CSV table of C-alpha atoms in Angstrom, one decimal:
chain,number,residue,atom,x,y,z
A,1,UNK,CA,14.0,26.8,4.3
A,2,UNK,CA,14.5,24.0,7.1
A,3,UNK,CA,12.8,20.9,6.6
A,4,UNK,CA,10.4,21.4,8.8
A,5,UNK,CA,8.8,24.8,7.5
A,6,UNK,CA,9.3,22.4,3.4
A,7,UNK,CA,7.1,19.8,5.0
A,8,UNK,CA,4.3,21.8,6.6
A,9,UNK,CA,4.4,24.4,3.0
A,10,UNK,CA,3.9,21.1,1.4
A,11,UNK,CA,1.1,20.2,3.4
A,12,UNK,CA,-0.5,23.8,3.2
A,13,UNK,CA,-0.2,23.5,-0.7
A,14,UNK,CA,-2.2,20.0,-0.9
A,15,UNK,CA,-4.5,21.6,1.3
A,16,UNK,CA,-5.2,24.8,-1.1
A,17,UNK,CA,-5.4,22.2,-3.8
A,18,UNK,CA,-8.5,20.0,-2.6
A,19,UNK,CA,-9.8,23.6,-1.6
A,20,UNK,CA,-9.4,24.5,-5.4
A,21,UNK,CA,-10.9,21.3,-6.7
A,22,UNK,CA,-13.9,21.5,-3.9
A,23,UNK,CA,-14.8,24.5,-5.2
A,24,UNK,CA,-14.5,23.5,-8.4
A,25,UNK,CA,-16.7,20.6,-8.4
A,26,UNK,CA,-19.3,22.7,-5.8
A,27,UNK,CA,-20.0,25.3,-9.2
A,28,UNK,CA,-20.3,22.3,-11.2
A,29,UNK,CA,-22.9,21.3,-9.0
A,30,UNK,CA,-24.6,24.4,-8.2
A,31,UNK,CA,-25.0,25.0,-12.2
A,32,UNK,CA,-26.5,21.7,-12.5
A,33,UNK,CA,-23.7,20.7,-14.9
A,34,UNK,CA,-22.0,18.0,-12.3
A,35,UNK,CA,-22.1,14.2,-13.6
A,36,UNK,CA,-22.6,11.7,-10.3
A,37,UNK,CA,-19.4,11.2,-10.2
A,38,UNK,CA,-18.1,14.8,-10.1
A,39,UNK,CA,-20.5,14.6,-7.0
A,40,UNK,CA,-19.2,11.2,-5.2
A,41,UNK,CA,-15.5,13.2,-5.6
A,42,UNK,CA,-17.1,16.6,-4.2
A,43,UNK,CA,-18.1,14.0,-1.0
A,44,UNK,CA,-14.7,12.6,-1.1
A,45,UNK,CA,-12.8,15.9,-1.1
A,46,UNK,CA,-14.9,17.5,1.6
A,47,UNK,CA,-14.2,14.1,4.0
A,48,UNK,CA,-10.4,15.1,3.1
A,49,UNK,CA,-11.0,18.6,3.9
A,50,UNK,CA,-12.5,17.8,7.1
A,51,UNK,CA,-10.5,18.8,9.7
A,52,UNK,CA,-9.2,16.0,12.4
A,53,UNK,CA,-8.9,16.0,16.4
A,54,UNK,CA,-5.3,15.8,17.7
A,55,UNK,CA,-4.1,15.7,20.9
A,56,UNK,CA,-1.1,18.5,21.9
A,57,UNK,CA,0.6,20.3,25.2
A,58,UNK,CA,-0.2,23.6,25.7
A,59,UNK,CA,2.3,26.1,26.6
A,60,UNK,CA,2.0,24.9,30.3
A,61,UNK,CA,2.5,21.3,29.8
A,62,UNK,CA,-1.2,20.2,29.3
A,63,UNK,CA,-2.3,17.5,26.7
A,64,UNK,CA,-5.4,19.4,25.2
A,65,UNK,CA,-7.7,18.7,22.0
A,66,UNK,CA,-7.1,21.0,18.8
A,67,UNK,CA,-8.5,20.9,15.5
A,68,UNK,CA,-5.8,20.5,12.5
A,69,UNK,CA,-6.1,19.8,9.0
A,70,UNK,CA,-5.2,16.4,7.6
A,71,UNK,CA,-1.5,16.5,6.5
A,72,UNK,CA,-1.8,15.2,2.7
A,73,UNK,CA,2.0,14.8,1.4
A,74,UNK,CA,1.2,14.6,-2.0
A,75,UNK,CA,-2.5,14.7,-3.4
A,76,UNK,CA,-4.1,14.0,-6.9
A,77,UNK,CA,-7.7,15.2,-6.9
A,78,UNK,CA,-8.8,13.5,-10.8
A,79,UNK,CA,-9.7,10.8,-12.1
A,80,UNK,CA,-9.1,7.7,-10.1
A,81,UNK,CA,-7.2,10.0,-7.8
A,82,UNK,CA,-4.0,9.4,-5.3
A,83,UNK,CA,-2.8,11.0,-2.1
A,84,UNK,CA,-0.3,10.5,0.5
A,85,UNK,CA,-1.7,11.3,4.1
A,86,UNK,CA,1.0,11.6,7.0
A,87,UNK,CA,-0.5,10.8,10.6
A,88,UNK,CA,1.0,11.7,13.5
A,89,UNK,CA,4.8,13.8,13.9
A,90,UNK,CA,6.9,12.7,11.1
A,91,UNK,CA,9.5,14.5,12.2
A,92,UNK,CA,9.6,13.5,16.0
A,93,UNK,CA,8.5,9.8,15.6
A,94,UNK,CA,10.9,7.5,16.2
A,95,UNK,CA,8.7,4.3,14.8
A,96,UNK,CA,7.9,5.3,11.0
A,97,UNK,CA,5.4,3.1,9.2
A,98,UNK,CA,4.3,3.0,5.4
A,99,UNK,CA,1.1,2.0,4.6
A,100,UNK,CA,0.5,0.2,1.1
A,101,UNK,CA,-2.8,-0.9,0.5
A,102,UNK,CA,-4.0,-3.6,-2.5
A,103,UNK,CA,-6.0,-3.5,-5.5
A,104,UNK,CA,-9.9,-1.8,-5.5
A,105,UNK,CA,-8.7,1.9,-3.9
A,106,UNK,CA,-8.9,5.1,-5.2
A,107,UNK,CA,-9.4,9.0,-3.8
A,108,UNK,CA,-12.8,7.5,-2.9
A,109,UNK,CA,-12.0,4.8,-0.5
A,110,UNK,CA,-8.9,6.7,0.8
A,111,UNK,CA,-10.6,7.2,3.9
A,112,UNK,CA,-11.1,3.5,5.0
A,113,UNK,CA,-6.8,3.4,4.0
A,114,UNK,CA,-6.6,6.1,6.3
A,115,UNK,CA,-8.5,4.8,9.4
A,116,UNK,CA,-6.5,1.6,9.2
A,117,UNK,CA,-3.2,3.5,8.8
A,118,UNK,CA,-4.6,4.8,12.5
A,119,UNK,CA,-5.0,1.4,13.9
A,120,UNK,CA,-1.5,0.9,13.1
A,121,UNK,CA,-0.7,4.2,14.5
A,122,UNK,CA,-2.5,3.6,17.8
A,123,UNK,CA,-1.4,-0.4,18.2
A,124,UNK,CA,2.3,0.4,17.8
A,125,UNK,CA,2.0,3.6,20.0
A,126,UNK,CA,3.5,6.6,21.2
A,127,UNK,CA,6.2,8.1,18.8
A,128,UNK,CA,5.3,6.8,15.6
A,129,UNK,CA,3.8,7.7,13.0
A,130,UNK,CA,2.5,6.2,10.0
A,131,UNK,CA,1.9,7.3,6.2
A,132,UNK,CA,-0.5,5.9,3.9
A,133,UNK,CA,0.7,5.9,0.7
A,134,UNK,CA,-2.1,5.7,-2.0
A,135,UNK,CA,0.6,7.2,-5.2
A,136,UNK,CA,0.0,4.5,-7.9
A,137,UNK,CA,-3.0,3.4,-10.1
A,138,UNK,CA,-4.2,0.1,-7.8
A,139,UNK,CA,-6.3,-2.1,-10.1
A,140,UNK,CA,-9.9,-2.1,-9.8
A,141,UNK,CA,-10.5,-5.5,-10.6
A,142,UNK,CA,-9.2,-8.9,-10.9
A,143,UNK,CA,-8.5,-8.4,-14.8
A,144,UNK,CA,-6.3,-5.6,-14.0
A,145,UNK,CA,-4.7,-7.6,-10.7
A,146,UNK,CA,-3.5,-10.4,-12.3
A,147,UNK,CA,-1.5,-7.7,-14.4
A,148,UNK,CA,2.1,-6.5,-12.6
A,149,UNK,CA,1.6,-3.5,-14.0
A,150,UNK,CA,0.6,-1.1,-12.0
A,151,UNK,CA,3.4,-2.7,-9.0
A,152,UNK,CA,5.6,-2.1,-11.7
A,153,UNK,CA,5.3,1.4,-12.5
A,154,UNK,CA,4.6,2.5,-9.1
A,155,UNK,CA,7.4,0.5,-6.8
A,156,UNK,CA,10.0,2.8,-8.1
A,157,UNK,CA,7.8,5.9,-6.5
A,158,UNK,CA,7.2,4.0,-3.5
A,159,UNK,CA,11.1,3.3,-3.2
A,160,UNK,CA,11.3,7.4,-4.2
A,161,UNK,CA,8.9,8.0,-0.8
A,162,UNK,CA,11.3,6.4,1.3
A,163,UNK,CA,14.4,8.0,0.1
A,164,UNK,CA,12.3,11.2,1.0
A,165,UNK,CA,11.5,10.2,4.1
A,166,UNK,CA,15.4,9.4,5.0
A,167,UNK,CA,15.3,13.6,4.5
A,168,UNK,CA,12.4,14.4,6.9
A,169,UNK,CA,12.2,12.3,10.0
A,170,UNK,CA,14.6,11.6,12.8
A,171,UNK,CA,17.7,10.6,12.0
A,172,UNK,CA,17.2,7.3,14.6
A,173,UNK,CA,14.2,6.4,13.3
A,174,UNK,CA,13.3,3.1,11.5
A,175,UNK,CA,11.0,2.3,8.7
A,176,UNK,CA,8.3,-0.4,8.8
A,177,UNK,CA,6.7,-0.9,4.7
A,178,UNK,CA,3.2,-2.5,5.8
A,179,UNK,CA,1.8,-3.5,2.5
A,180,UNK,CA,-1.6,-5.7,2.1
A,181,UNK,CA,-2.4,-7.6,-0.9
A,182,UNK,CA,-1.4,-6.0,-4.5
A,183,UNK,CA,0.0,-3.3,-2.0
A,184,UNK,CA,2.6,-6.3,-1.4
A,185,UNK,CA,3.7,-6.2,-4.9
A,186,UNK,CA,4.3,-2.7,-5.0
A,187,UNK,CA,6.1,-3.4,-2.0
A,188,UNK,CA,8.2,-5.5,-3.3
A,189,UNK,CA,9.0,-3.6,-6.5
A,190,UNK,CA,10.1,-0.7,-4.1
A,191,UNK,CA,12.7,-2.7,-2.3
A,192,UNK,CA,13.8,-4.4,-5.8
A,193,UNK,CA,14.1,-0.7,-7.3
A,194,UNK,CA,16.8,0.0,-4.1
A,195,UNK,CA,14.3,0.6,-0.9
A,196,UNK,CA,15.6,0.0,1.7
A,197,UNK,CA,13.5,0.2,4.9
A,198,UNK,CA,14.5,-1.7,8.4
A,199,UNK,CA,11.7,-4.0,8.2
A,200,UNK,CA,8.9,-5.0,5.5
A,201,UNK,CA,5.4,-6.7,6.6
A,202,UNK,CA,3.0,-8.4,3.8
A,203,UNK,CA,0.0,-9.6,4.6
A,204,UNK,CA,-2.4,-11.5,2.3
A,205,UNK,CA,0.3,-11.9,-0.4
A,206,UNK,CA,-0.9,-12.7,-4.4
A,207,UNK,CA,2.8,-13.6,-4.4
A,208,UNK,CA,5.8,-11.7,-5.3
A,209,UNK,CA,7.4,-13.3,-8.9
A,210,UNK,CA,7.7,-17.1,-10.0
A,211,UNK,CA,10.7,-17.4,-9.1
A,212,UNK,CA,10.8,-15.2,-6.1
A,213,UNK,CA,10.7,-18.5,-3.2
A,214,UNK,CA,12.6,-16.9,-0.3
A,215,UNK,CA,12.9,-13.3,1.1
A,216,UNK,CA,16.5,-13.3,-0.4
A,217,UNK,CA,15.5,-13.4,-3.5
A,218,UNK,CA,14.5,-9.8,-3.5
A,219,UNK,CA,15.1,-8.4,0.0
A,220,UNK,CA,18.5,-7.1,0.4
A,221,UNK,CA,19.9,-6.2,4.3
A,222,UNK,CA,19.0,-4.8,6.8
A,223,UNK,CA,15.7,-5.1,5.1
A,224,UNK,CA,13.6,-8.2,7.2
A,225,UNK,CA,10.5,-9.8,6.1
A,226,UNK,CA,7.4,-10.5,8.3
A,227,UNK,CA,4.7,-11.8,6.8
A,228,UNK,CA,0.8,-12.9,7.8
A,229,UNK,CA,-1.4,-15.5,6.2
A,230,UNK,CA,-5.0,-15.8,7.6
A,231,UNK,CA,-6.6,-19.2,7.5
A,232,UNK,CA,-9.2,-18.6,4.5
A,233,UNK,CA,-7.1,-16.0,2.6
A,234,UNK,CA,-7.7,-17.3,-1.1
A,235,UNK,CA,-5.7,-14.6,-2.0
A,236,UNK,CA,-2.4,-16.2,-0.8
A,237,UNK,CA,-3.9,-19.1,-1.9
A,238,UNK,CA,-4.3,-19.1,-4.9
A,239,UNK,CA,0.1,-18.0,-5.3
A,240,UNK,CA,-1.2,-15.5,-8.7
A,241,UNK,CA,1.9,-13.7,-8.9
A,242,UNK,CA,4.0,-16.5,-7.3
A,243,UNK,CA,4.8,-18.4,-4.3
A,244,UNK,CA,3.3,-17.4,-1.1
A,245,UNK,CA,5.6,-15.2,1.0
A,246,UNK,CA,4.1,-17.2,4.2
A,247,UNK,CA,5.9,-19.9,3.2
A,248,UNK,CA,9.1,-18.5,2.4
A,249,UNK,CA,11.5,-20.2,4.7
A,250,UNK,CA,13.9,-17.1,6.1
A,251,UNK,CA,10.7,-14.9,6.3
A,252,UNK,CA,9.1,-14.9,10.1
A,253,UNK,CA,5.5,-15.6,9.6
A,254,UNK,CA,3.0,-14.2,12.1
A,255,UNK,CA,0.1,-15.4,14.4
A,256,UNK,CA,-3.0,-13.7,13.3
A,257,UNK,CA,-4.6,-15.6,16.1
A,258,UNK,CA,-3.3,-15.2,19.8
A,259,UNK,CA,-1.9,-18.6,20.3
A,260,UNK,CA,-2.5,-18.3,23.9
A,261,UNK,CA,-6.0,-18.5,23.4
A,262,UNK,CA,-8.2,-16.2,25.4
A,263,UNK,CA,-12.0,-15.1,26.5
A,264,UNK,CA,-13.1,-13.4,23.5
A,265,UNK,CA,-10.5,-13.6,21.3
A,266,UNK,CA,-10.6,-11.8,18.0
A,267,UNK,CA,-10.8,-14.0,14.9
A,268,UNK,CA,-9.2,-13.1,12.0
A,269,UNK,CA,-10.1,-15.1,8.6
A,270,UNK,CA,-10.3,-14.5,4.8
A,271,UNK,CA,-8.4,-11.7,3.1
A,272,UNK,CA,-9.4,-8.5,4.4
A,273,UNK,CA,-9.7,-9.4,8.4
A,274,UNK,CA,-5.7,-8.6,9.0
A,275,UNK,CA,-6.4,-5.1,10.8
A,276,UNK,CA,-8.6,-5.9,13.4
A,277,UNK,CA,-8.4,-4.0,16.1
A,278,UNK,CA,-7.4,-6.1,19.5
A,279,UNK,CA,-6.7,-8.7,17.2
A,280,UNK,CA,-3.3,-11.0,17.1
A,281,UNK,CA,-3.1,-9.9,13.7
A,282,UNK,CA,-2.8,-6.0,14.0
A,283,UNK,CA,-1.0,-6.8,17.6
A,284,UNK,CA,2.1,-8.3,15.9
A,285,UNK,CA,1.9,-5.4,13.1
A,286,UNK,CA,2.6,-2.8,16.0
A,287,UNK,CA,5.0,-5.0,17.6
A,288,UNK,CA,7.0,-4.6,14.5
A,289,UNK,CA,6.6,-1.0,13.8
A,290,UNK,CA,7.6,-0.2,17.1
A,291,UNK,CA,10.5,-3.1,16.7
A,292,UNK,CA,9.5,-4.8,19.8
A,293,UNK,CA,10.6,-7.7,18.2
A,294,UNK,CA,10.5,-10.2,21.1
A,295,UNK,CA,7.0,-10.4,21.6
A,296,UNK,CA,6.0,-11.3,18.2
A,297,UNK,CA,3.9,-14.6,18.1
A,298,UNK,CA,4.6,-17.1,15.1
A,299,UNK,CA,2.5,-19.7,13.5
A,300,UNK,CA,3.3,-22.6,10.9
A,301,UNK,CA,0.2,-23.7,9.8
A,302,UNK,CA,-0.5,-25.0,6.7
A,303,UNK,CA,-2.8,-24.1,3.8
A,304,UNK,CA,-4.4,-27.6,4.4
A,305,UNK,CA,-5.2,-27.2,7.7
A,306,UNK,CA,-6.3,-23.7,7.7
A,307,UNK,CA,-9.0,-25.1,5.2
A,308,UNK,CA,-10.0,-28.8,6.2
A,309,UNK,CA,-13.2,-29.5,5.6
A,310,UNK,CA,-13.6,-33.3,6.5
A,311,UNK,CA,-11.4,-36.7,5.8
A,312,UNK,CA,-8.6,-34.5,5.1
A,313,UNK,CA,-9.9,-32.6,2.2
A,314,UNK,CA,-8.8,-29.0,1.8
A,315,UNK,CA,-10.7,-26.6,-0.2
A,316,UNK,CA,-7.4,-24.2,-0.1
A,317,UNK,CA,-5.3,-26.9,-2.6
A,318,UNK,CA,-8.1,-27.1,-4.9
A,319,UNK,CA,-8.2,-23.2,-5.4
A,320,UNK,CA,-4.4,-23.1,-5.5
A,321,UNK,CA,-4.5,-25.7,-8.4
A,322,UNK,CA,-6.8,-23.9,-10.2
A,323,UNK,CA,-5.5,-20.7,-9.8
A,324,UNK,CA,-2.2,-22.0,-10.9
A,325,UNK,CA,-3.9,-23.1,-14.3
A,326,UNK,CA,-6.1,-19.9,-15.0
A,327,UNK,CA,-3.0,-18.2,-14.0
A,328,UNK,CA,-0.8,-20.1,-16.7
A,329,UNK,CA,-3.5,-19.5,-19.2
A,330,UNK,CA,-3.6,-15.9,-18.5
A,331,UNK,CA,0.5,-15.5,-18.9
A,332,UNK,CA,0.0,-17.3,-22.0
A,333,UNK,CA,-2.2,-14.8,-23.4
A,334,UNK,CA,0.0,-11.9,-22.2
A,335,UNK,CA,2.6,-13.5,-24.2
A,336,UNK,CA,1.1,-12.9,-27.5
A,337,UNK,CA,-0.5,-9.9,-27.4
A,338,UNK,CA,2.4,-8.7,-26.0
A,339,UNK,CA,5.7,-7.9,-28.6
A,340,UNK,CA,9.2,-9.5,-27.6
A,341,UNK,CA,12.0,-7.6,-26.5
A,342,UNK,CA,12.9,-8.3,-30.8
A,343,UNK,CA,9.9,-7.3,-32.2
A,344,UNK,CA,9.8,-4.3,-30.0
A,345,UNK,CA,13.2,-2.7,-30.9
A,346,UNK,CA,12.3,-3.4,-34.2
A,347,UNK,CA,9.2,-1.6,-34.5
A,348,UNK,CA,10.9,1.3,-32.2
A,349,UNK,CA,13.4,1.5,-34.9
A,350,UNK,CA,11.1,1.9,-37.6
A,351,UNK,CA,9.0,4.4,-35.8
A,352,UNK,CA,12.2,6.7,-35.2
A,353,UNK,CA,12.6,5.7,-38.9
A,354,UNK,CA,9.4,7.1,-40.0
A,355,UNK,CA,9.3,10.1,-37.7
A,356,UNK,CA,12.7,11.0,-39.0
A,357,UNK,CA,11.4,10.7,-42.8
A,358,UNK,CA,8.6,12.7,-41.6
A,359,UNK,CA,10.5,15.7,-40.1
A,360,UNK,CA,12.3,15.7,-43.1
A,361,UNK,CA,9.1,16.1,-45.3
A,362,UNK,CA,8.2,18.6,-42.9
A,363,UNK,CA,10.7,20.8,-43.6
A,364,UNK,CA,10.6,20.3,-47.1
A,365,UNK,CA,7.2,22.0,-47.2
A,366,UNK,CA,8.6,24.8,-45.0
A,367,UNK,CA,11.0,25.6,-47.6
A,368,UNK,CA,8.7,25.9,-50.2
């Protein structure tokens, strides 16, 4: 079977799968037996079901309107839920971007990944095509993000992805990883675990390790970093999971504000601001997904002034100091609830031990 025909069975199989859980969840509720969240996922997979508007050429060379089916790579319907959504020609684009997003998102907020997966689309423009990538558990709240956990189990699927993708779209084309928040963990685990796309982007970064500084500590070539820091982010602030990649010194950090100024230019502050359409922000994220490199725009600014407040107090070193501490506490904690690499090999060797004295009981009975 060509690629081609693989890809779109692939997609026709996700599809028959939401259809399958749809109606699954729909008798639930029609025999009054559906919990409220069996019905907030029967809402989610009908939005997923839904079909979207594309624009094609007909067979005489006009662009017309058609209705198609969301293209859903991969696609967990239970419990938290995953998918994979491709947008756009993956096999004709010649710009491919990879969408991670952070901590908070499940099946149910896939839809709000997805629409800014389409800003990215549409800002970096014709011939590319972007895919969201929603394939590991992302932490639904702050407990669970200060854990590496979850960027730990799922970077080596993300890095999996893009050796996929090497398969299925043009042989020219390049690979951007956009990743935003936790997402930039995961992002980084990827690449760590062998990813190797043309060019990374992380914006609003927790921080990558504690000992992870600069981009060569864990990006290898011809993977380049691009990074964005807005002023207000407390999540780059406060450097959780280690030093911010804003300031890594061989990474280029963006503009998220045009620093040309303008009429009605389009702020961008705090954490969750980066995707803005029309903004500086989302205007250098196309700019490197289409590798129109030149154009990019560049700031320095520093956490301090991003956060003055008067007499040259900052609120942003305060939080980072703090953070730092609760952050030191928390490792501290992990420490001893969690077993060292000794104690661990040492209670796996006396599991196998106990499971091997138990098979042997076992088939002391079966003999009798």
């Amino acid at each position: 079977m060509a690629e081609s025909d693989q890809l779109a069975e692939r997609f026709r199989a996700n599809h028959a799968l939401l259809v399958a859980a749809r109606d699954r969840l729909q008798s639930a509720v029609d025999a009054d037996t559906a919990s409220d969240a069996d019905k907030k996922r029967l809402a989610t997979i009908e939005e997923l079901l839904t079909p979207v508007t594309v624009s094609e050429l007909d067979a005489d060379g006009n662009v017309i309107e058609v209705q198609r089916p969301r293209q859903f790579y991969s696609v967990d319907p239970d419990g938290q839920g995953r998918a994979v959504e491709v947008l756009g020609d993956l096999q004709q684009a010649q710009n491919v971007a990879v969408l991670v997003p952070g901590m908070g998102n499940s099946l149910d907020t896939f839809r709000g990944q997805s629409d800014r997966g389409d800003l990215i689309k549409q800002e970096a423009g014709p011939g590319t095509a972007v895919v969201v990538w929603l394939d590991y558990d992302s932490p639904q709240g702050l407990v669970e993000a200060a854990s590496k956990d979850a960027a730990i189990e799922g970077g080596p699927r993300l890095a999996g992805l893009l050796t996929e993708l090497d398969e299925l779209k043009a042989e020219d084309a390049e690979v951007t990883l956009v990743a935003h928040s936790y997402g930039t963990d995961v992002a980084a685990q990827a690449v760590m675990a062998g990813a190797r796309p043309k060019r990374l982007v992380m914006t609003g970064s927790p921080g990558i390790a504690k000992y992870v500084d600069e981009a060569a500590d864990f990006v290898q070539p011809p993977t380049r970093l691009y990074t964005e820091r807005a002023p207000g982010d407390y999540v780059s602030y406060s450097e959780w999971h280690g030093p911010d990649p804003a300031t890594f010194p061989d990474a280029i950090r963006m503009a998220t504000a045009d620093p040309r100024g303008g009429d009605d230019p389009v702020s961008v502050h705090w954490h969750n601001e980066y995707y803005r359409p029309n903004s500086e922000a989302l205007r250098n994220i196309g700019r490197v997904v289409r590798g129109d490199l030149g154009h990019i725009t560049t700031t320095n600014t520093s956490r301090a002034t991003e956060t003055e407040l008067f007499l040259g107090t900052s609120w942003g070193g305060a939080l980072n100091g703090v953070a730092g501490a609760a952050s030191k506490v928390y490792d501290g904690i992990v420490a001893l609830t969690k077993p060292s690499k000794q104690s661990a090999g040492s209670a796996a060797g006396q599991t196998a031990a106990h499971r091997t004295n138990g098979a042997a009981r076992g088939s002391g009975g079966q003999q009798r």
